[in-house]
Amino acid sequence: MIGMLAWGQLRRRPGGFAGLAVALTLAVATVTALGALLGAGGGRGEVRGPGVGVIVGAFGEITVLVAFFVALNTLGFALRHQYRDLALLRTVAATPRQIRRLVRRQAALTVVLVAVPGALLGGAAARVFLAALQHRAMAAPDARIGGVLPAAAVAAAVTLLVALAAATLAARQVTAPTPAAALADGSGPDRRPGVVRLLAAGIAFTGGALLVRLAATRPPAEVDKAAQATLLSALVLLVGVALAGPLLVPLVTVPLGRVVRTLLPVAGWQADANLRGHARRQASAVVPIALLGGLSATMAIMTGTALHAVAGPPGGATSATDSWLRQAELGLLGSFGAIATVTTLAALTGERRREFALLRLLGATRPDVLRVVALEAVLTAALGLLLGGAVTAATTVAFSVAATGSPVPTVPVATCLWIAAAAALLTVPTVLAAATAAMRQAPAAVVGSAQE
């Protein structure tokens, strides 16, 4: 019975599960590629760098961690699309345990649907990545990708565990309220984060602070270890930002909103009011931007600082192979972050159909609405960059102390401007496209259907 309900929701709301499906496909593909790379045959010849096993281990840990948070984010929006249906099930005697089983079954079915295409994509990616490693003498010249099936099976199992863990946490937003309260709020609650989430955020911030201290106290001869600690501290601190996002985003929104209101009194006032009113929900869109911006800027500033260091010969932090690996790692994280950003922004904007319709009935034209929405998207990107920038500042200062003895890192301004532009290009077109699609229907028809 629960399996039939889960499959029925997937068929009825494919758009709501699209983001989750893409994220899980990428997870299966990545783990398949890493597993196939680890099992590549051949091993003769001189190899530079950390070795395939170390590379696979580092990429695998980051993949599982980031995939979990992206799956949690995208699954949360999939639940928002069916929140009222799940609330109705609770009013007809469905228990919270049964709802959680239903959500887990939906996640498991999604993994089953994406396992084959993810495995095929992962097999192709493994061959491309192995060729790139061989070109840089980081893998044996005679290494070959053998059978992908065992790696694909492991990847499907790992992705299933990640999806089930994310589903268990995401289901809390449906089962926490009483059935009557859940039915009254048809789009999902907008509450403060719970104690468990705040505790996890505190642990992440504490761990990140300890890693920052570890990076700052490395001697100049161990600049490569300082680089590793810096990157890990940035990732852990950004996890803390993700967990505490519903509290941090409203705090940052207030001063930024005042600036926008001063510069653009009309559109800025409305954009700021909308962003404040949905600040906690908007945190879901801000966090992926913070992840992308924070990691990108950290890598860029850390590399620039290491290149200008005067602490002996180049080490792992400045070598070409290590820089390439960091860029590949950033590309992987960027793919997950882009998926989370696009799907979240599209879902948030699509939920505002009735709001847009009411504005148009009150006299606002479609260009007026799009102008305000575009400004909100710019504010969202700015919020993400500010939070990511705070993490970047803390981590790169620590690395600069270790590498140069000075707390002032070398900042590549042009690269940082490109990062900010990329965040805007990722958010603004996505929001405008989703808003345009949400306003296709006549305003009176949208308001009337919502009241029925």
PDB file of N, CA and C in Angstrom, residues 212-284:
ATOM      1  N   VAL A 212      40.490  25.666  11.697  1.00  0.00           N
ATOM      2  CA  VAL A 212      41.095  26.951  11.359  1.00  0.00           C
ATOM      3  C   VAL A 212      42.345  27.179  12.212  1.00  0.00           C
ATOM      4  N   ARG A 213      42.227  26.878  13.485  1.00  0.00           N
ATOM      5  CA  ARG A 213      43.390  27.029  14.376  1.00  0.00           C
ATOM      6  C   ARG A 213      44.516  26.084  13.960  1.00  0.00           C
ATOM      7  N   LEU A 214      44.143  24.853  13.562  1.00  0.00           N
ATOM      8  CA  LEU A 214      45.155  23.894  13.110  1.00  0.00           C
ATOM      9  C   LEU A 214      45.878  24.414  11.879  1.00  0.00           C
ATOM     10  N   ALA A 215      45.131  25.004  10.943  1.00  0.00           N
ATOM     11  CA  ALA A 215      45.749  25.542   9.729  1.00  0.00           C
ATOM     12  C   ALA A 215      46.684  26.694  10.051  1.00  0.00           C
ATOM     13  N   ALA A 216      46.268  27.566  10.971  1.00  0.00           N
ATOM     14  CA  ALA A 216      47.070  28.753  11.294  1.00  0.00           C
ATOM     15  C   ALA A 216      48.354  28.398  12.027  1.00  0.00           C
ATOM     16  N   THR A 217      48.392  27.270  12.702  1.00  0.00           N
ATOM     17  CA  THR A 217      49.565  26.922  13.516  1.00  0.00           C
ATOM     18  C   THR A 217      50.538  25.992  12.795  1.00  0.00           C
ATOM     19  N   ARG A 218      50.280  25.673  11.514  1.00  0.00           N
ATOM     20  CA  ARG A 218      51.237  24.839  10.773  1.00  0.00           C
ATOM     21  C   ARG A 218      52.484  25.665  10.454  1.00  0.00           C
ATOM     22  N   PRO A 219      53.667  25.081  10.558  1.00  0.00           N
ATOM     23  CA  PRO A 219      54.891  25.803  10.201  1.00  0.00           C
ATOM     24  C   PRO A 219      54.978  26.007   8.695  1.00  0.00           C
ATOM     25  N   PRO A 220      55.790  26.983   8.249  1.00  0.00           N
ATOM     26  CA  PRO A 220      55.889  27.253   6.806  1.00  0.00           C
ATOM     27  C   PRO A 220      56.295  26.040   5.987  1.00  0.00           C
ATOM     28  N   ALA A 221      57.068  25.138   6.555  1.00  0.00           N
ATOM     29  CA  ALA A 221      57.484  23.947   5.814  1.00  0.00           C
ATOM     30  C   ALA A 221      56.330  22.989   5.557  1.00  0.00           C
ATOM     31  N   GLU A 222      55.227  23.136   6.265  1.00  0.00           N
ATOM     32  CA  GLU A 222      54.066  22.258   6.106  1.00  0.00           C
ATOM     33  C   GLU A 222      52.897  23.030   5.496  1.00  0.00           C
ATOM     34  N   VAL A 223      53.183  23.844   4.496  1.00  0.00           N
ATOM     35  CA  VAL A 223      52.141  24.658   3.886  1.00  0.00           C
ATOM     36  C   VAL A 223      51.084  23.793   3.197  1.00  0.00           C
ATOM     37  N   ASP A 224      51.494  22.600   2.707  1.00  0.00           N
ATOM     38  CA  ASP A 224      50.509  21.714   2.079  1.00  0.00           C
ATOM     39  C   ASP A 224      49.498  21.195   3.096  1.00  0.00           C
ATOM     40  N   LYS A 225      49.968  20.890   4.309  1.00  0.00           N
ATOM     41  CA  LYS A 225      49.043  20.455   5.358  1.00  0.00           C
ATOM     42  C   LYS A 225      48.131  21.602   5.795  1.00  0.00           C
ATOM     43  N   ALA A 226      48.678  22.809   5.818  1.00  0.00           N
ATOM     44  CA  ALA A 226      47.853  23.975   6.130  1.00  0.00           C
ATOM     45  C   ALA A 226      46.760  24.160   5.080  1.00  0.00           C
ATOM     46  N   ALA A 227      47.107  23.894   3.814  1.00  0.00           N
ATOM     47  CA  ALA A 227      46.114  24.005   2.741  1.00  0.00           C
ATOM     48  C   ALA A 227      44.992  22.986   2.919  1.00  0.00           C
ATOM     49  N   GLN A 228      45.358  21.759   3.263  1.00  0.00           N
ATOM     50  CA  GLN A 228      44.341  20.728   3.474  1.00  0.00           C
ATOM     51  C   GLN A 228      43.421  21.086   4.636  1.00  0.00           C
ATOM     52  N   ALA A 229      44.009  21.560   5.738  1.00  0.00           N
ATOM     53  CA  ALA A 229      43.202  21.952   6.892  1.00  0.00           C
ATOM     54  C   ALA A 229      42.310  23.143   6.560  1.00  0.00           C
ATOM     55  N   THR A 230      42.802  24.050   5.731  1.00  0.00           N
ATOM     56  CA  THR A 230      42.017  25.218   5.347  1.00  0.00           C
ATOM     57  C   THR A 230      40.791  24.823   4.541  1.00  0.00           C
ATOM     58  N   LEU A 231      40.986  23.968   3.547  1.00  0.00           N
ATOM     59  CA  LEU A 231      39.850  23.535   2.729  1.00  0.00           C
ATOM     60  C   LEU A 231      38.827  22.761   3.555  1.00  0.00           C
ATOM     61  N   LEU A 232      39.318  21.882   4.431  1.00  0.00           N
ATOM     62  CA  LEU A 232      38.401  21.111   5.260  1.00  0.00           C
ATOM     63  C   LEU A 232      37.654  22.019   6.233  1.00  0.00           C
ATOM     64  N   SER A 233      38.337  23.015   6.790  1.00  0.00           N
ATOM     65  CA  SER A 233      37.669  23.937   7.712  1.00  0.00           C
ATOM     66  C   SER A 233      36.606  24.748   6.993  1.00  0.00           C
ATOM     67  N   ALA A 234      36.881  25.149   5.741  1.00  0.00           N
ATOM     68  CA  ALA A 234      35.882  25.899   4.968  1.00  0.00           C
ATOM     69  C   ALA A 234      34.635  25.057   4.748  1.00  0.00           C
ATOM     70  N   LEU A 235      34.830  23.782   4.398  1.00  0.00           N
ATOM     71  CA  LEU A 235      33.683  22.911   4.157  1.00  0.00           C
ATOM     72  C   LEU A 235      32.878  22.683   5.432  1.00  0.00           C
ATOM     73  N   VAL A 236      33.566  22.449   6.556  1.00  0.00           N
ATOM     74  CA  VAL A 236      32.871  22.207   7.825  1.00  0.00           C
ATOM     75  C   VAL A 236      32.125  23.462   8.281  1.00  0.00           C
ATOM     76  N   LEU A 237      32.748  24.627   8.156  1.00  0.00           N
ATOM     77  CA  LEU A 237      32.068  25.867   8.535  1.00  0.00           C
ATOM     78  C   LEU A 237      30.857  26.136   7.650  1.00  0.00           C
ATOM     79  N   LEU A 238      30.960  25.810   6.369  1.00  0.00           N
ATOM     80  CA  LEU A 238      29.818  25.999   5.473  1.00  0.00           C
ATOM     81  C   LEU A 238      28.689  25.020   5.808  1.00  0.00           C
ATOM     82  N   VAL A 239      29.032  23.841   6.295  1.00  0.00           N
ATOM     83  CA  VAL A 239      27.997  22.927   6.793  1.00  0.00           C
ATOM     84  C   VAL A 239      27.274  23.569   7.981  1.00  0.00           C
ATOM     85  N   GLY A 240      28.051  24.213   8.872  1.00  0.00           N
ATOM     86  CA  GLY A 240      27.435  24.928   9.982  1.00  0.00           C
ATOM     87  C   GLY A 240      26.525  26.045   9.509  1.00  0.00           C
ATOM     88  N   VAL A 241      26.949  26.761   8.473  1.00  0.00           N
ATOM     89  CA  VAL A 241      26.113  27.819   7.900  1.00  0.00           C
ATOM     90  C   VAL A 241      24.818  27.232   7.339  1.00  0.00           C
ATOM     91  N   ALA A 242      24.929  26.079   6.688  1.00  0.00           N
ATOM     92  CA  ALA A 242      23.734  25.431   6.135  1.00  0.00           C
ATOM     93  C   ALA A 242      22.749  25.053   7.241  1.00  0.00           C
ATOM     94  N   LEU A 243      23.270  24.527   8.339  1.00  0.00           N
ATOM     95  CA  LEU A 243      22.401  24.109   9.435  1.00  0.00           C
ATOM     96  C   LEU A 243      21.780  25.301  10.155  1.00  0.00           C
ATOM     97  N   ALA A 244      22.552  26.369  10.320  1.00  0.00           N
ATOM     98  CA  ALA A 244      22.056  27.556  11.029  1.00  0.00           C
ATOM     99  C   ALA A 244      21.486  28.604  10.088  1.00  0.00           C
ATOM    100  N   GLY A 245      21.357  28.266   8.802  1.00  0.00           N
ATOM    101  CA  GLY A 245      20.891  29.230   7.815  1.00  0.00           C
ATOM    102  C   GLY A 245      19.582  29.926   8.155  1.00  0.00           C
ATOM    103  N   PRO A 246      18.546  29.204   8.621  1.00  0.00           N
ATOM    104  CA  PRO A 246      17.283  29.880   8.951  1.00  0.00           C
ATOM    105  C   PRO A 246      17.410  30.956  10.022  1.00  0.00           C
ATOM    106  N   LEU A 247      18.456  30.921  10.831  1.00  0.00           N
ATOM    107  CA  LEU A 247      18.687  31.984  11.819  1.00  0.00           C
ATOM    108  C   LEU A 247      19.643  33.047  11.287  1.00  0.00           C
ATOM    109  N   LEU A 248      20.634  32.643  10.503  1.00  0.00           N
ATOM    110  CA  LEU A 248      21.628  33.588  10.015  1.00  0.00           C
ATOM    111  C   LEU A 248      21.091  34.483   8.913  1.00  0.00           C
ATOM    112  N   VAL A 249      20.293  33.925   8.009  1.00  0.00           N
ATOM    113  CA  VAL A 249      19.812  34.707   6.864  1.00  0.00           C
ATOM    114  C   VAL A 249      18.972  35.910   7.294  1.00  0.00           C
ATOM    115  N   PRO A 250      18.010  35.775   8.229  1.00  0.00           N
ATOM    116  CA  PRO A 250      17.278  36.973   8.655  1.00  0.00           C
ATOM    117  C   PRO A 250      18.185  38.051   9.247  1.00  0.00           C
ATOM    118  N   LEU A 251      19.244  37.656   9.957  1.00  0.00           N
ATOM    119  CA  LEU A 251      20.143  38.641  10.552  1.00  0.00           C
ATOM    120  C   LEU A 251      20.884  39.434   9.487  1.00  0.00           C
ATOM    121  N   VAL A 252      21.324  38.747   8.426  1.00  0.00           N
ATOM    122  CA  VAL A 252      22.060  39.422   7.357  1.00  0.00           C
ATOM    123  C   VAL A 252      21.122  40.211   6.454  1.00  0.00           C
ATOM    124  N   THR A 253      19.866  39.778   6.357  1.00  0.00           N
ATOM    125  CA  THR A 253      18.908  40.434   5.472  1.00  0.00           C
ATOM    126  C   THR A 253      18.626  41.868   5.903  1.00  0.00           C
ATOM    127  N   VAL A 254      18.571  42.116   7.197  1.00  0.00           N
ATOM    128  CA  VAL A 254      18.181  43.435   7.703  1.00  0.00           C
ATOM    129  C   VAL A 254      19.109  44.542   7.215  1.00  0.00           C
ATOM    130  N   PRO A 255      20.431  44.481   7.452  1.00  0.00           N
ATOM    131  CA  PRO A 255      21.282  45.579   6.976  1.00  0.00           C
ATOM    132  C   PRO A 255      21.352  45.674   5.458  1.00  0.00           C
ATOM    133  N   LEU A 256      21.353  44.528   4.778  1.00  0.00           N
ATOM    134  CA  LEU A 256      21.402  44.554   3.325  1.00  0.00           C
ATOM    135  C   LEU A 256      20.128  45.157   2.746  1.00  0.00           C
ATOM    136  N   GLY A 257      18.981  44.849   3.369  1.00  0.00           N
ATOM    137  CA  GLY A 257      17.718  45.408   2.914  1.00  0.00           C
ATOM    138  C   GLY A 257      17.650  46.919   3.066  1.00  0.00           C
ATOM    139  N   ARG A 258      18.240  47.436   4.123  1.00  0.00           N
ATOM    140  CA  ARG A 258      18.256  48.893   4.309  1.00  0.00           C
ATOM    141  C   ARG A 258      19.027  49.587   3.196  1.00  0.00           C
ATOM    142  N   VAL A 259      20.112  48.990   2.773  1.00  0.00           N
ATOM    143  CA  VAL A 259      20.895  49.574   1.677  1.00  0.00           C
ATOM    144  C   VAL A 259      20.077  49.594   0.398  1.00  0.00           C
ATOM    145  N   VAL A 260      19.395  48.500   0.112  1.00  0.00           N
ATOM    146  CA  VAL A 260      18.608  48.411  -1.112  1.00  0.00           C
ATOM    147  C   VAL A 260      17.447  49.394  -1.081  1.00  0.00           C
ATOM    148  N   ARG A 261      16.810  49.550   0.083  1.00  0.00           N
ATOM    149  CA  ARG A 261      15.705  50.509   0.195  1.00  0.00           C
ATOM    150  C   ARG A 261      16.182  51.929  -0.068  1.00  0.00           C
ATOM    151  N   THR A 262      17.393  52.240   0.365  1.00  0.00           N
ATOM    152  CA  THR A 262      17.928  53.589   0.147  1.00  0.00           C
ATOM    153  C   THR A 262      18.229  53.832  -1.325  1.00  0.00           C
ATOM    154  N   LEU A 263      18.795  52.823  -1.990  1.00  0.00           N
ATOM    155  CA  LEU A 263      19.160  52.985  -3.391  1.00  0.00           C
ATOM    156  C   LEU A 263      17.947  52.938  -4.318  1.00  0.00           C
ATOM    157  N   LEU A 264      17.005  52.059  -4.024  1.00  0.00           N
ATOM    158  CA  LEU A 264      15.810  51.891  -4.864  1.00  0.00           C
ATOM    159  C   LEU A 264      14.578  51.933  -3.966  1.00  0.00           C
ATOM    160  N   PRO A 265      14.034  53.110  -3.710  1.00  0.00           N
ATOM    161  CA  PRO A 265      12.963  53.244  -2.716  1.00  0.00           C
ATOM    162  C   PRO A 265      11.714  52.409  -3.002  1.00  0.00           C
ATOM    163  N   VAL A 266      11.339  52.270  -4.278  1.00  0.00           N
ATOM    164  CA  VAL A 266      10.074  51.585  -4.592  1.00  0.00           C
ATOM    165  C   VAL A 266      10.292  50.072  -4.713  1.00  0.00           C
ATOM    166  N   ALA A 267      11.010  49.671  -5.757  1.00  0.00           N
ATOM    167  CA  ALA A 267      11.239  48.240  -5.958  1.00  0.00           C
ATOM    168  C   ALA A 267      12.068  47.645  -4.826  1.00  0.00           C
ATOM    169  N   GLY A 268      13.008  48.431  -4.298  1.00  0.00           N
ATOM    170  CA  GLY A 268      13.834  47.941  -3.201  1.00  0.00           C
ATOM    171  C   GLY A 268      13.033  47.677  -1.951  1.00  0.00           C
ATOM    172  N   TRP A 269      12.055  48.550  -1.665  1.00  0.00           N
ATOM    173  CA  TRP A 269      11.221  48.343  -0.481  1.00  0.00           C
ATOM    174  C   TRP A 269      10.433  47.051  -0.599  1.00  0.00           C
ATOM    175  N   GLN A 270       9.827  46.803  -1.766  1.00  0.00           N
ATOM    176  CA  GLN A 270       9.018  45.594  -1.931  1.00  0.00           C
ATOM    177  C   GLN A 270       9.890  44.342  -1.914  1.00  0.00           C
ATOM    178  N   ALA A 271      11.047  44.405  -2.574  1.00  0.00           N
ATOM    179  CA  ALA A 271      11.937  43.238  -2.587  1.00  0.00           C
ATOM    180  C   ALA A 271      12.426  42.921  -1.182  1.00  0.00           C
ATOM    181  N   ASP A 272      12.776  43.970  -0.409  1.00  0.00           N
ATOM    182  CA  ASP A 272      13.240  43.749   0.960  1.00  0.00           C
ATOM    183  C   ASP A 272      12.137  43.175   1.830  1.00  0.00           C
ATOM    184  N   ALA A 273      10.908  43.702   1.674  1.00  0.00           N
ATOM    185  CA  ALA A 273       9.785  43.197   2.468  1.00  0.00           C
ATOM    186  C   ALA A 273       9.505  41.737   2.156  1.00  0.00           C
ATOM    187  N   ASN A 274       9.540  41.376   0.874  1.00  0.00           N
ATOM    188  CA  ASN A 274       9.309  39.979   0.496  1.00  0.00           C
ATOM    189  C   ASN A 274      10.395  39.070   1.045  1.00  0.00           C
ATOM    190  N   LEU A 275      11.640  39.531   0.972  1.00  0.00           N
ATOM    191  CA  LEU A 275      12.747  38.699   1.441  1.00  0.00           C
ATOM    192  C   LEU A 275      12.705  38.530   2.952  1.00  0.00           C
ATOM    193  N   ARG A 276      12.347  39.590   3.673  1.00  0.00           N
ATOM    194  CA  ARG A 276      12.229  39.473   5.126  1.00  0.00           C
ATOM    195  C   ARG A 276      11.085  38.539   5.515  1.00  0.00           C
ATOM    196  N   GLY A 277       9.980  38.635   4.801  1.00  0.00           N
ATOM    197  CA  GLY A 277       8.825  37.816   5.151  1.00  0.00           C
ATOM    198  C   GLY A 277       9.057  36.325   4.961  1.00  0.00           C
ATOM    199  N   HIS A 278       9.958  35.990   4.055  1.00  0.00           N
ATOM    200  CA  HIS A 278      10.238  34.566   3.794  1.00  0.00           C
ATOM    201  C   HIS A 278      11.720  34.271   3.988  1.00  0.00           C
ATOM    202  N   ALA A 279      12.323  34.934   4.975  1.00  0.00           N
ATOM    203  CA  ALA A 279      13.775  34.820   5.153  1.00  0.00           C
ATOM    204  C   ALA A 279      14.193  33.398   5.488  1.00  0.00           C
ATOM    205  N   ARG A 280      13.431  32.721   6.343  1.00  0.00           N
ATOM    206  CA  ARG A 280      13.831  31.370   6.746  1.00  0.00           C
ATOM    207  C   ARG A 280      13.712  30.393   5.580  1.00  0.00           C
ATOM    208  N   ARG A 281      12.654  30.520   4.806  1.00  0.00           N
ATOM    209  CA  ARG A 281      12.537  29.654   3.639  1.00  0.00           C
ATOM    210  C   ARG A 281      13.596  30.014   2.596  1.00  0.00           C
ATOM    211  N   GLN A 282      13.899  31.300   2.463  1.00  0.00           N
ATOM    212  CA  GLN A 282      14.889  31.728   1.487  1.00  0.00           C
ATOM    213  C   GLN A 282      16.278  31.208   1.833  1.00  0.00           C
ATOM    214  N   ALA A 283      16.472  30.823   3.086  1.00  0.00           N
ATOM    215  CA  ALA A 283      17.767  30.274   3.487  1.00  0.00           C
ATOM    216  C   ALA A 283      18.123  29.044   2.665  1.00  0.00           C
ATOM    217  N   SER A 284      17.123  28.303   2.216  1.00  0.00           N
ATOM    218  CA  SER A 284      17.382  27.120   1.397  1.00  0.00           C
ATOM    219  C   SER A 284      18.040  27.481   0.074  1.00  0.00           C
TER     220      SER A 284
END
